[in-house]
Coordinates of C-alpha atoms in Angstrom, one line a residue:
Chain A
X779 CA -37.3 -7.6 0.3
X780 CA -35.0 -10.6 0.2
X781 CA -36.1 -14.0 -0.9
X782 CA -35.3 -16.9 1.5
X783 CA -32.2 -18.6 0.2
X784 CA -33.7 -22.0 1.0
X785 CA -36.5 -21.6 -1.4
X786 CA -34.3 -22.9 -4.2
X787 CA -33.9 -26.5 -3.4
X788 CA -34.5 -28.4 -6.6
X789 CA -31.5 -28.3 -9.0
X790 CA -32.6 -26.9 -12.3
X791 CA -30.9 -25.1 -15.1
X792 CA -32.1 -21.5 -15.0
X793 CA -31.7 -20.1 -18.5
X794 CA -31.4 -16.4 -17.9
X795 CA -30.0 -13.5 -19.8
X796 CA -26.6 -14.0 -18.2
X797 CA -26.4 -17.6 -19.3
X798 CA -27.4 -16.7 -22.9
X799 CA -24.9 -13.8 -23.0
X800 CA -22.0 -15.7 -21.4
X801 CA -22.3 -19.0 -23.3
X802 CA -23.3 -17.2 -26.5
X803 CA -20.2 -15.1 -26.4
X804 CA -18.0 -18.0 -25.4
X805 CA -19.4 -20.1 -28.3
X806 CA -18.7 -17.3 -30.7
X807 CA -15.1 -17.1 -29.5
X808 CA -14.5 -20.8 -29.7
X809 CA -15.9 -20.7 -33.3
X810 CA -13.6 -17.8 -34.1
X811 CA -10.6 -19.7 -32.6
X812 CA -11.4 -23.0 -34.3
X813 CA -12.2 -21.7 -37.7
X814 CA -9.9 -18.7 -37.9
X815 CA -8.6 -19.6 -41.4
X816 CA -12.1 -19.7 -42.8
X817 CA -13.5 -16.7 -40.9
X818 CA -10.6 -14.2 -41.3
X819 CA -11.0 -12.1 -44.4
X820 CA -7.2 -11.7 -44.8
X821 CA -4.0 -13.4 -43.9
X822 CA -3.3 -12.0 -40.4
X823 CA 0.4 -11.4 -41.3
X824 CA -0.1 -10.1 -44.8
X825 CA 1.3 -6.6 -45.0
X826 CA -0.1 -4.1 -47.4
X827 CA 1.8 -0.8 -47.6
X828 CA -0.9 0.8 -49.7
X829 CA -3.3 0.5 -46.8
X830 CA -1.4 1.5 -43.7
X831 CA -3.1 2.7 -40.5
X832 CA -6.5 2.9 -42.2
X833 CA -9.6 3.4 -40.1
X834 CA -12.6 1.0 -40.3
X835 CA -13.9 0.7 -43.8
X836 CA -15.8 -1.7 -46.1
X837 CA -12.6 -3.4 -47.1
X838 CA -11.1 -3.5 -43.6
X839 CA -14.0 -3.6 -41.0
X840 CA -11.8 -2.8 -38.1
X841 CA -9.1 -0.9 -39.9
X842 CA -5.4 -1.8 -40.5
X843 CA -2.2 -1.5 -38.4
X844 CA 1.1 0.3 -39.2
X845 CA 2.1 -2.3 -41.8
X846 CA -1.4 -2.5 -43.4
X847 CA -2.3 -5.8 -41.7
X848 CA -6.1 -6.4 -41.4
X849 CA -7.1 -5.9 -37.7
X850 CA -10.2 -8.1 -37.9
X851 CA -8.2 -11.0 -39.2
X852 CA -5.5 -10.5 -36.5
X853 CA -8.1 -10.3 -33.8
X854 CA -9.7 -13.5 -35.0
X855 CA -6.4 -15.3 -35.1
X856 CA -5.5 -13.7 -31.7
X857 CA -8.5 -15.5 -30.2
X858 CA -6.7 -18.8 -30.9
X859 CA -3.6 -17.6 -29.0
X860 CA -5.6 -16.3 -26.1
X861 CA -7.9 -19.2 -25.6
X862 CA -5.3 -21.9 -26.1
X863 CA -2.9 -20.2 -23.6
X864 CA -5.8 -19.6 -21.2
X865 CA -7.2 -23.1 -21.3
X866 CA -3.8 -24.9 -21.3
X867 CA -2.3 -22.8 -18.5
X868 CA -5.4 -23.3 -16.3
X869 CA -5.6 -27.0 -17.2
X870 CA -2.1 -27.5 -16.0
X871 CA -2.7 -25.5 -12.8
X872 CA -5.9 -27.6 -12.2
X873 CA -4.1 -30.9 -12.6
X874 CA -1.0 -30.0 -10.6
X875 CA -2.8 -27.9 -8.0
X876 CA -5.6 -30.4 -7.7
X877 CA -3.1 -33.2 -7.2
X878 CA -1.2 -31.3 -4.5
X879 CA -4.5 -30.3 -2.9
X880 CA -5.8 -33.8 -2.8
X881 CA -2.6 -35.2 -1.4
X882 CA -2.4 -32.4 1.3
X883 CA -6.1 -32.8 2.3
X884 CA -6.0 -36.6 2.3
X885 CA -2.6 -37.1 4.0
X886 CA -2.9 -34.2 6.4
X887 CA -0.2 -33.7 9.1
X888 CA 3.3 -32.8 8.0
X889 CA 2.8 -33.5 4.2
X890 CA -0.2 -31.1 4.3
X891 CA 1.8 -28.4 6.2
X892 CA 4.7 -28.7 3.8
X893 CA 2.6 -28.4 0.6
X894 CA 0.4 -25.7 1.9
X895 CA 3.2 -23.5 3.2
X896 CA 4.9 -23.6 -0.3
X897 CA 1.5 -22.7 -1.8
X898 CA 1.2 -19.8 0.7
X899 CA 4.7 -18.6 -0.4
X900 CA 3.8 -18.7 -4.1
X901 CA 0.5 -16.9 -3.3
X902 CA 2.4 -14.1 -1.6
X903 CA 4.0 -13.1 -4.9
X904 CA 1.8 -10.8 -7.0
X905 CA 0.8 -13.1 -9.8
X906 CA 1.9 -10.7 -12.6
X907 CA 5.3 -10.2 -11.0
X908 CA 5.8 -13.9 -10.4
X909 CA 4.9 -14.6 -14.1
X910 CA 7.2 -11.7 -15.1
X911 CA 10.1 -13.3 -13.2
X912 CA 9.4 -16.8 -14.6
X913 CA 9.2 -15.4 -18.1
X914 CA 12.5 -13.5 -17.6
X915 CA 14.1 -16.7 -16.4
X916 CA 12.7 -19.0 -19.1
X917 CA 12.7 -16.5 -22.0
X918 CA 9.7 -15.3 -24.0
X919 CA 7.5 -17.7 -25.9
X920 CA 4.1 -19.4 -25.8
X921 CA 5.3 -22.4 -23.7
X922 CA 7.0 -20.3 -21.1
X923 CA 4.0 -18.0 -20.7
X924 CA 1.8 -21.1 -20.2
X925 CA 4.2 -22.4 -17.5
X926 CA 4.4 -19.0 -15.8
X927 CA 0.6 -18.6 -15.6
X928 CA 0.2 -22.1 -14.5
X929 CA 2.7 -21.7 -11.6
X930 CA 1.0 -18.5 -10.5
X931 CA -2.4 -20.1 -10.5
X932 CA -1.3 -23.4 -8.9
X933 CA -1.8 -22.4 -5.2
X934 CA -5.4 -21.3 -5.7
X935 CA -6.4 -24.7 -7.0
X936 CA -4.4 -26.5 -4.4
X937 CA -6.2 -24.5 -1.7
X938 CA -9.7 -25.1 -3.1
X939 CA -9.2 -28.8 -3.6
X940 CA -7.7 -29.3 -0.2
X941 CA -10.5 -27.6 1.6
X942 CA -13.1 -29.6 -0.4
X943 CA -11.2 -32.8 0.3
X944 CA -11.1 -32.0 4.0
X945 CA -14.9 -31.6 4.1
X946 CA -15.8 -34.5 1.9
X947 CA -13.5 -37.0 3.6
X948 CA -15.4 -36.7 6.9
X949 CA -18.8 -37.2 5.2
X950 CA -20.6 -40.3 6.2
X951 CA -20.4 -42.0 2.8
X952 CA -16.7 -41.7 2.7
X953 CA -16.2 -42.9 6.3
X954 CA -18.5 -45.8 5.5
X955 CA -16.5 -46.7 2.3
X956 CA -13.3 -46.6 4.3
X957 CA -14.8 -48.8 7.0
X958 CA -15.7 -51.3 4.2
X959 CA -12.0 -51.5 3.5
X960 CA -11.6 -49.3 0.4
X961 CA -8.0 -48.0 -0.1
X962 CA -7.1 -44.3 -0.5
X963 CA -6.8 -44.5 -4.3
X964 CA -10.3 -45.9 -4.6
X965 CA -11.7 -43.4 -2.1
X966 CA -10.0 -40.4 -3.8
X967 CA -11.0 -41.3 -7.4
X968 CA -14.4 -42.9 -6.9
X969 CA -15.7 -40.7 -4.1
X970 CA -13.8 -37.5 -3.5
X971 CA -12.9 -36.4 -7.0
X972 CA -16.5 -36.4 -8.3
X973 CA -17.5 -34.3 -5.4
X974 CA -14.9 -31.6 -5.9
X975 CA -15.2 -31.2 -9.7
X976 CA -18.0 -28.7 -9.4
X977 CA -16.3 -25.9 -7.4
X978 CA -13.1 -26.5 -9.3
X979 CA -14.8 -26.2 -12.7
X980 CA -16.4 -22.9 -11.6
X981 CA -13.1 -21.5 -10.4
X982 CA -11.2 -22.8 -13.5
X983 CA -13.7 -21.1 -15.9
X984 CA -13.1 -17.8 -14.2
X985 CA -9.3 -18.3 -14.0
X986 CA -9.1 -18.9 -17.7
X987 CA -10.4 -15.3 -18.1
X988 CA -7.8 -14.2 -15.5
X989 CA -5.1 -16.0 -17.4
X990 CA -6.0 -14.3 -20.6
X991 CA -5.7 -10.9 -18.8
X992 CA -2.3 -11.9 -17.5
X993 CA -1.1 -13.0 -20.9
X994 CA -2.3 -9.7 -22.4
X995 CA -0.4 -7.8 -19.6
X996 CA 2.8 -9.7 -20.1
X997 CA 2.7 -9.4 -23.9
X998 CA 1.8 -5.7 -23.6
X999 CA 4.9 -5.2 -21.5
X1000 CA 6.9 -6.9 -24.2
X1001 CA 7.8 -10.0 -22.2
X1002 CA 5.2 -12.4 -23.5
X1003 CA 4.3 -13.4 -27.0
X1004 CA 6.7 -11.9 -29.5
X1005 CA 5.7 -10.3 -32.8
X1006 CA 4.6 -11.1 -35.5
X1007 CA 2.3 -13.6 -33.8
X1008 CA -1.2 -12.1 -33.6
X1009 CA -1.5 -12.0 -29.8
X1010 CA -3.9 -9.5 -28.2
X1011 CA -1.4 -8.2 -25.7
X1012 CA 1.3 -7.6 -28.4
X1013 CA -1.4 -5.9 -30.6
X1014 CA -2.3 -3.7 -27.7
X1015 CA 1.4 -2.7 -27.3
X1016 CA 1.4 -1.7 -30.9
X1017 CA -1.9 0.1 -30.6
X1018 CA -0.6 2.1 -27.6
X1019 CA 2.3 3.4 -29.7
X1020 CA -0.1 4.5 -32.4
X1021 CA -2.6 5.8 -29.9
X1022 CA -3.0 9.3 -31.5
X1023 CA -2.9 8.4 -35.2
X1024 CA -4.9 5.1 -35.0
X1025 CA -7.0 5.0 -31.8
X1026 CA -9.0 2.0 -33.2
X1027 CA -6.0 -0.4 -32.9
X1028 CA -6.0 -0.3 -29.1
X1029 CA -9.7 0.2 -28.8
X1030 CA -10.8 -2.9 -30.7
X1031 CA -8.1 -5.1 -29.2
X1032 CA -9.1 -4.1 -25.7
X1033 CA -12.7 -4.8 -26.5
X1034 CA -11.8 -8.3 -27.7
X1035 CA -10.0 -9.0 -24.5
X1036 CA -12.8 -7.5 -22.4
X1037 CA -15.6 -9.5 -24.1
X1038 CA -13.6 -12.7 -23.8
X1039 CA -13.0 -12.4 -20.1
X1040 CA -16.5 -11.2 -19.5
X1041 CA -17.9 -14.3 -21.3
X1042 CA -15.8 -16.6 -19.1
X1043 CA -16.8 -14.8 -15.9
X1044 CA -20.5 -14.9 -16.9
X1045 CA -20.1 -18.6 -17.8
X1046 CA -18.4 -19.3 -14.4
X1047 CA -21.2 -17.6 -12.6
X1048 CA -23.9 -19.5 -14.4
X1049 CA -22.1 -22.7 -13.8
X1050 CA -22.0 -22.0 -10.1
X1051 CA -25.7 -21.2 -10.2
X1052 CA -26.4 -24.6 -11.8
X1053 CA -24.1 -26.6 -9.6
X1054 CA -25.2 -25.0 -6.3
X1055 CA -28.8 -23.9 -6.8
X1056 CA -29.3 -23.4 -3.1
X1057 CA -26.6 -20.7 -2.6
X1058 CA -26.9 -17.4 -4.2
X1059 CA -25.1 -17.7 -7.5
X1060 CA -23.7 -14.2 -7.6
X1061 CA -22.0 -14.1 -4.2
Chain B
X518 CA -6.0 -15.7 21.4
X519 CA -2.3 -16.0 22.2
X520 CA -2.1 -19.6 21.0
X521 CA -3.7 -18.7 17.7
X522 CA -1.4 -15.7 17.4
X523 CA 1.7 -17.8 17.9
X524 CA 0.5 -20.5 15.5
X525 CA -0.2 -17.9 12.8
X526 CA 3.1 -16.2 13.3
X527 CA 5.0 -19.5 13.2
X528 CA 3.5 -20.6 9.9
X529 CA 4.1 -17.1 8.5
X530 CA 7.8 -17.4 9.5
X531 CA 8.0 -20.6 7.5
X532 CA 6.4 -18.9 4.6
X533 CA 8.9 -16.0 4.8
X534 CA 11.8 -18.4 4.5
X535 CA 10.1 -20.1 1.5
X536 CA 9.4 -16.7 -0.1
X537 CA 13.1 -15.8 0.1
X538 CA 14.1 -19.2 -1.4
X539 CA 11.7 -18.7 -4.3
X540 CA 12.8 -15.2 -5.0
X541 CA 16.5 -16.3 -4.9
X542 CA 15.8 -19.4 -7.0
X543 CA 14.0 -17.5 -9.8
X544 CA 16.8 -15.0 -10.2
X545 CA 19.5 -17.7 -10.0
X546 CA 18.1 -19.5 -13.0
X547 CA 17.9 -16.3 -15.1
X548 CA 20.2 -16.6 -18.1
X549 CA 23.6 -14.8 -17.5
X550 CA 24.9 -13.7 -14.2
X551 CA 25.7 -10.6 -12.3
X552 CA 29.3 -10.5 -13.3
X553 CA 28.4 -10.8 -17.0
X554 CA 25.7 -8.1 -16.6
X555 CA 28.2 -5.8 -15.0
X556 CA 30.9 -6.2 -17.6
X557 CA 28.6 -6.2 -20.6
X558 CA 28.9 -8.5 -23.6
X559 CA 32.4 -7.3 -24.5
X560 CA 33.8 -7.6 -21.0
X561 CA 32.3 -11.1 -20.4
X562 CA 34.4 -12.4 -23.3
X563 CA 37.6 -11.4 -21.4
X564 CA 37.5 -14.5 -19.3
X565 CA 40.2 -13.4 -16.9
X566 CA 38.4 -10.3 -15.8
X567 CA 35.2 -12.1 -15.7
X568 CA 36.5 -14.9 -13.4
X569 CA 38.1 -12.3 -11.2
X570 CA 34.8 -10.3 -10.8
X571 CA 32.9 -13.6 -10.2
X572 CA 35.3 -14.3 -7.3
X573 CA 34.9 -10.8 -6.0
X574 CA 31.1 -11.0 -6.0
X575 CA 31.2 -14.5 -4.5
X576 CA 29.6 -16.0 -7.6
X577 CA 32.0 -18.9 -7.6
X578 CA 30.6 -20.0 -4.2
X579 CA 28.0 -22.8 -4.1
X580 CA 24.4 -21.6 -4.5
X581 CA 23.5 -22.5 -0.9
X582 CA 26.4 -20.3 0.4
X583 CA 25.3 -17.5 -1.9
X584 CA 21.7 -17.8 -0.7
X585 CA 22.7 -17.5 3.0
X586 CA 25.1 -14.6 2.3
X587 CA 22.2 -12.8 0.5
X588 CA 19.8 -13.5 3.4
X589 CA 22.3 -12.5 6.0
X590 CA 22.7 -9.1 4.3
X591 CA 19.0 -8.7 3.6
X592 CA 18.1 -9.2 7.3
X593 CA 20.2 -6.2 8.2
X594 CA 18.4 -4.2 5.6
X595 CA 21.3 -4.4 3.1
X596 CA 19.8 -5.5 -0.2
X597 CA 22.8 -4.7 -2.2
X598 CA 23.4 -2.3 -5.1
X599 CA 21.4 -2.0 -8.3
X600 CA 23.4 -3.3 -11.3
X601 CA 21.8 -0.8 -13.6
X602 CA 22.2 2.4 -11.6
X603 CA 24.6 1.5 -8.8
X604 CA 22.2 3.0 -6.1
X605 CA 21.6 1.2 -2.8
X606 CA 18.5 -1.0 -3.4
X607 CA 16.7 -0.4 -0.1
X608 CA 16.5 3.4 -0.4
X609 CA 15.8 3.1 -4.2
X610 CA 12.8 0.8 -3.5
X611 CA 11.5 3.1 -0.8
X612 CA 11.7 6.1 -3.2
X613 CA 9.8 4.2 -5.9
X614 CA 7.2 3.0 -3.4
X615 CA 5.9 6.6 -2.9
X616 CA 4.1 7.0 -6.3
X617 CA 2.8 3.4 -6.1
X618 CA 1.4 3.9 -2.6
X619 CA -0.3 7.1 -3.7
X620 CA -1.7 5.4 -6.8
X621 CA -2.9 2.4 -4.8
X622 CA -4.6 4.6 -2.1
X623 CA -6.4 6.7 -4.8
X624 CA -7.4 3.5 -6.6
X625 CA -8.8 2.0 -3.4
X626 CA -10.8 5.2 -2.6
X627 CA -12.3 5.3 -6.1
X628 CA -13.2 1.6 -5.8
X629 CA -14.9 2.1 -2.4
X630 CA -16.8 5.2 -3.6
X631 CA -18.2 3.3 -6.6
X632 CA -18.5 -0.2 -5.1
X633 CA -20.4 0.4 -1.9
X634 CA -23.4 2.2 -3.4
X635 CA -23.6 -0.2 -6.3
X636 CA -23.2 -3.3 -4.1
X637 CA -25.9 -2.0 -1.6
X638 CA -28.3 -1.2 -4.4
X639 CA -27.7 -4.7 -5.9
X640 CA -28.5 -6.4 -2.6
X641 CA -31.6 -4.3 -1.8
X642 CA -33.0 -5.1 -5.3
X643 CA -32.0 -8.7 -5.1
X644 CA -32.6 -10.5 -8.4
X645 CA -34.4 -7.6 -9.8
X646 CA -33.3 -5.3 -12.7
X647 CA -31.0 -3.0 -10.7
X648 CA -29.3 -6.1 -9.3
X649 CA -28.7 -7.6 -12.7
X650 CA -27.4 -4.3 -14.0
X651 CA -25.0 -4.0 -11.0
X652 CA -23.8 -7.5 -11.5
X653 CA -23.1 -7.0 -15.2
X654 CA -21.3 -3.8 -14.3
X655 CA -19.2 -5.6 -11.7
X656 CA -18.3 -8.5 -14.1
X657 CA -17.4 -6.0 -16.9
X658 CA -15.1 -4.1 -14.5
X659 CA -13.4 -7.4 -13.5
X660 CA -13.0 -8.2 -17.2
X661 CA -11.5 -4.9 -18.2
X662 CA -7.8 -4.8 -18.6
X663 CA -6.7 -1.8 -16.4
X664 CA -3.9 -0.7 -18.8
X665 CA -6.3 -0.7 -21.7
X666 CA -8.9 1.3 -19.8
X667 CA -6.0 3.7 -19.0
X668 CA -5.2 4.0 -22.7
X669 CA -8.8 4.7 -23.5
X670 CA -8.9 7.4 -20.8
X671 CA -5.8 9.1 -22.3
X672 CA -7.5 9.1 -25.7
X673 CA -10.6 10.6 -24.3
X674 CA -9.4 13.1 -21.7
X675 CA -6.0 14.0 -23.0
X676 CA -6.0 13.5 -26.8
X677 CA -9.6 14.4 -27.7
X678 CA -10.9 16.7 -24.9
X679 CA -7.5 18.0 -23.7
X680 CA -8.7 18.2 -20.1
X681 CA -6.0 16.2 -18.4
X682 CA -2.3 15.8 -19.0
X683 CA -1.7 12.3 -20.6
X684 CA 1.1 11.1 -18.3
X685 CA 3.9 12.0 -16.0
X686 CA 4.4 12.2 -12.2
X687 CA 4.5 15.0 -9.6
X688 CA 5.2 14.3 -6.0
X689 CA 2.1 14.9 -3.9
X690 CA 3.8 17.1 -1.3
X691 CA 5.4 19.3 -4.0
X692 CA 2.2 20.1 -5.8
X693 CA -0.9 18.4 -4.3
X694 CA -3.4 19.6 -6.9
X695 CA -1.2 18.8 -9.9
X696 CA -0.3 15.4 -8.4
X697 CA -4.0 14.5 -7.9
X698 CA -4.7 15.6 -11.5
X699 CA -1.9 13.5 -13.0
X700 CA -2.8 10.5 -10.9
X701 CA -6.5 10.5 -11.5
X702 CA -6.6 8.6 -14.7
X703 CA -4.0 6.0 -13.6
X704 CA -5.9 5.5 -10.3
X705 CA -9.1 5.0 -12.2
X706 CA -7.3 2.5 -14.5
X707 CA -5.9 0.6 -11.6
X708 CA -9.2 0.5 -9.8
X709 CA -11.2 -1.4 -12.5
X710 CA -10.6 -5.0 -11.3
X711 CA -10.8 -4.2 -7.6
X712 CA -14.0 -2.2 -8.0
X713 CA -15.7 -5.3 -9.7
X714 CA -14.5 -7.7 -7.0
X715 CA -15.6 -5.2 -4.2
X716 CA -19.1 -4.7 -5.7
X717 CA -19.7 -8.5 -5.5
X718 CA -18.3 -8.7 -2.0
X719 CA -20.4 -5.8 -0.7
X720 CA -23.5 -7.2 -2.4
X721 CA -23.1 -10.7 -1.0
X722 CA -22.2 -9.6 2.5
X723 CA -25.1 -7.2 2.7
X724 CA -27.4 -10.0 1.5
X725 CA -26.1 -12.3 4.1
X726 CA -26.5 -9.8 6.9
X727 CA -30.1 -9.0 5.7
X728 CA -31.0 -12.6 6.4
X729 CA -29.8 -12.5 10.0
X730 CA -32.2 -12.7 13.0
X731 CA -31.2 -9.3 14.4
X732 CA -32.3 -7.6 11.1
X733 CA -35.7 -9.3 11.4
X734 CA -35.8 -8.1 15.0
X735 CA -34.9 -4.5 14.0
X736 CA -37.5 -4.6 11.3
X737 CA -40.2 -6.1 13.5
X738 CA -39.7 -3.4 16.1
X739 CA -40.7 -0.9 13.5
X740 CA -37.5 0.6 12.3
X741 CA -37.6 2.2 8.9
X742 CA -35.9 0.2 6.1
X743 CA -33.3 2.9 5.8
X744 CA -32.5 2.7 9.5
X745 CA -32.2 -1.0 9.3
X746 CA -30.0 -0.9 6.2
X747 CA -27.6 1.9 7.3
X748 CA -27.7 1.4 11.1
X749 CA -27.6 -2.3 11.3
X750 CA -26.9 -4.1 8.1
X751 CA -24.3 -2.0 6.4
X752 CA -22.1 -1.7 9.5
X753 CA -21.8 -5.5 9.9
X754 CA -21.6 -6.1 6.2
X755 CA -18.6 -3.9 5.7
X756 CA -16.4 -6.2 7.8
X757 CA -15.6 -8.7 5.1
X758 CA -14.9 -5.8 2.8
X759 CA -12.0 -4.7 4.9
X760 CA -10.3 -8.0 4.6
X761 CA -10.7 -7.9 0.8
X762 CA -8.3 -5.0 0.7
X763 CA -5.6 -7.2 2.4
X764 CA -6.2 -10.0 0.0
X765 CA -6.2 -7.9 -3.1
X766 CA -2.9 -6.1 -2.4
X767 CA -1.0 -8.4 -4.7
X768 CA -3.3 -7.9 -7.5
X769 CA -2.9 -4.1 -7.1
X770 CA 0.9 -4.4 -7.3
X771 CA 0.5 -6.6 -10.4
X772 CA -1.8 -4.0 -12.0
X773 CA 0.7 -1.3 -11.2
X774 CA 3.2 -2.9 -13.5
X775 CA 1.2 -2.2 -16.6
X776 CA -0.6 1.0 -15.5
X777 CA 2.6 2.7 -14.4
X778 CA 4.1 1.8 -17.8
X779 CA 1.1 3.4 -19.7
X780 CA 1.3 6.6 -17.6
X781 CA 5.1 6.8 -17.2
X782 CA 4.9 6.8 -13.4
X783 CA 8.2 6.0 -11.7
X784 CA 6.8 3.5 -9.2
X785 CA 7.5 -0.1 -8.1
X786 CA 5.6 -1.7 -11.0
X787 CA 7.7 0.2 -13.5
X788 CA 10.8 -0.5 -11.6
X789 CA 10.1 -4.3 -11.7
X790 CA 9.5 -4.2 -15.5
X791 CA 12.6 -2.1 -16.2
X792 CA 14.8 -4.3 -13.9
X793 CA 13.7 -7.4 -15.8
X794 CA 14.4 -5.7 -19.2
X795 CA 17.9 -4.5 -18.0
X796 CA 18.7 -7.8 -16.3
X797 CA 19.2 -6.0 -13.0
X798 CA 19.5 -9.3 -11.0
X799 CA 20.0 -7.8 -7.6
X800 CA 17.1 -5.5 -8.0
X801 CA 14.7 -8.1 -9.3
X802 CA 15.6 -10.4 -6.4
X803 CA 15.1 -7.6 -3.8
X804 CA 11.8 -6.4 -5.4
X805 CA 10.3 -9.9 -5.4
X806 CA 11.3 -10.4 -1.8
X807 CA 10.0 -7.0 -0.6
X808 CA 6.7 -7.2 -2.5
X809 CA 5.9 -10.7 -1.5
X810 CA 6.7 -10.0 2.1
X811 CA 4.4 -6.9 2.0
X812 CA 1.6 -9.0 0.6
X813 CA 2.3 -11.7 3.2
X814 CA 2.3 -9.1 6.0
X815 CA -1.0 -7.7 4.9
X816 CA -2.6 -11.2 4.8
X817 CA -1.3 -12.1 8.3
X818 CA -2.6 -8.7 9.6
X819 CA -5.9 -9.3 8.0
X820 CA -6.2 -12.8 9.6
X821 CA -5.3 -11.4 13.0
X822 CA -7.7 -8.5 12.8
X823 CA -10.4 -10.8 11.6
X824 CA -9.8 -13.4 14.4
X825 CA -9.9 -10.6 17.0
X826 CA -13.4 -9.7 15.6
X827 CA -14.6 -13.2 15.0
X828 CA -13.4 -15.7 17.7
X829 CA -14.6 -18.7 15.7
X830 CA -11.6 -18.4 13.4
X831 CA -9.1 -19.0 16.1
X832 CA -10.3 -22.5 16.7
X833 CA -9.9 -23.5 13.1

């Protein structure tokens, strides 16, 4: 009934439906974000008061909002905001969290205790609430939302790098290198970092999706990206207030978010599969 | 066991102190201060009254002194007064916790009812079509913004079909049926992410257990597959699932902020959002403290329960 897990020993890239779906969607999104000006049929902020709150039509495939702006164009431009915030925030969290995790795991002792207890404390705050508080303190805007999400995500990356460092540093090849007289910097960058990039990359991919959900939630609450920037969360806020007259506004915006996060989750899963072929990918 | 317990509690105590510092620090850097918020923009320009009130509130003290004053009061349960409504914060938070707790419990129940069958089917049909379908379902659930799902539910069940009231809140003990009816859509909306995570957890822990020797033994002594699955495998596989609830509590609180906004539920999430909009400094500070401590408490409890069941953890 259950295949023996050990039967997958040789690393190989299994191209399955999930891989095609995940990376296909992700590629499509990146193209949308990179080439927005060429792909969007209209200017995302061009108002047209003769075409207000129109349903999907040949002229406006996904309809128009309360000021006659083209939804498809706004969604395409919104992918820029979502992806750039997601990748930058997680990138920051990986760098800072990774650094803290490596230092904690390598130094151990009191340094490790101090760093990890602060991470535990940050992890105790519900991430949306922590981000809300930071946004309120720093004021709304793209940069603060990136900082807020990065701080909320920091502890996770610190934890995963630390635990990886703790395992790798006791492996024979690291012990041998140390015995040969290599200093900590050399050991960390030449031997430990390459070994931990896999699990961190998997987690980062999935966290980008999570960051996009958090951004959408903050902007939906009115504390994130401010209008008129075409951000998916702010568009959802607008769609919510026109829920009865123009249901397509919220519907399409949510679908865009859902497909983006799904693509990132699928990609993360497939990556894990490729990096650790012995384990079951979808645990 | 006692040694582990003490170590775990000691490190939790350190984290509690750090949590209170973070909550205090975030609110301290918020633009404006309590005195300005109380007086309003007009009043704050009257510098004499403003300075007087600052003195009265102790805002002219150094930040370290203010922190210790706040903590000293908080320890006795006195979290101060809301700047917006003037009510005592402790009782106000308790009152707003009731709808959120009901919402969270309903969401957890919905998640469990969906996730256990889907996760078990996925693991039994490992890497076959039903498993792929289950995994895609789980990933889609994780990717679904709960508040958006809530809006879609309102459009379908309230606007189009007119089966359920779109929003509002009724206390459970006042009108149980009406309350359940009103809370059904918000609970479903809040359940999305957790359901997805839970399906994956159930699937992987059943898979793991199915590879254990005692399952092979149970099978080889001739037990039917159903007996092996439900009598042996499922019971042991559900253990990690219990811990997931403790770990996901924070995510549930976070989700409550948007879901309660969509459905106009006067819960903690809504309170947090409103407090930030109205610059209710004392309330934000207290809420951050209380919610973080609740999450921390849940995770310590989870650890302790787990170490009681699995002695290997204590040595770690």
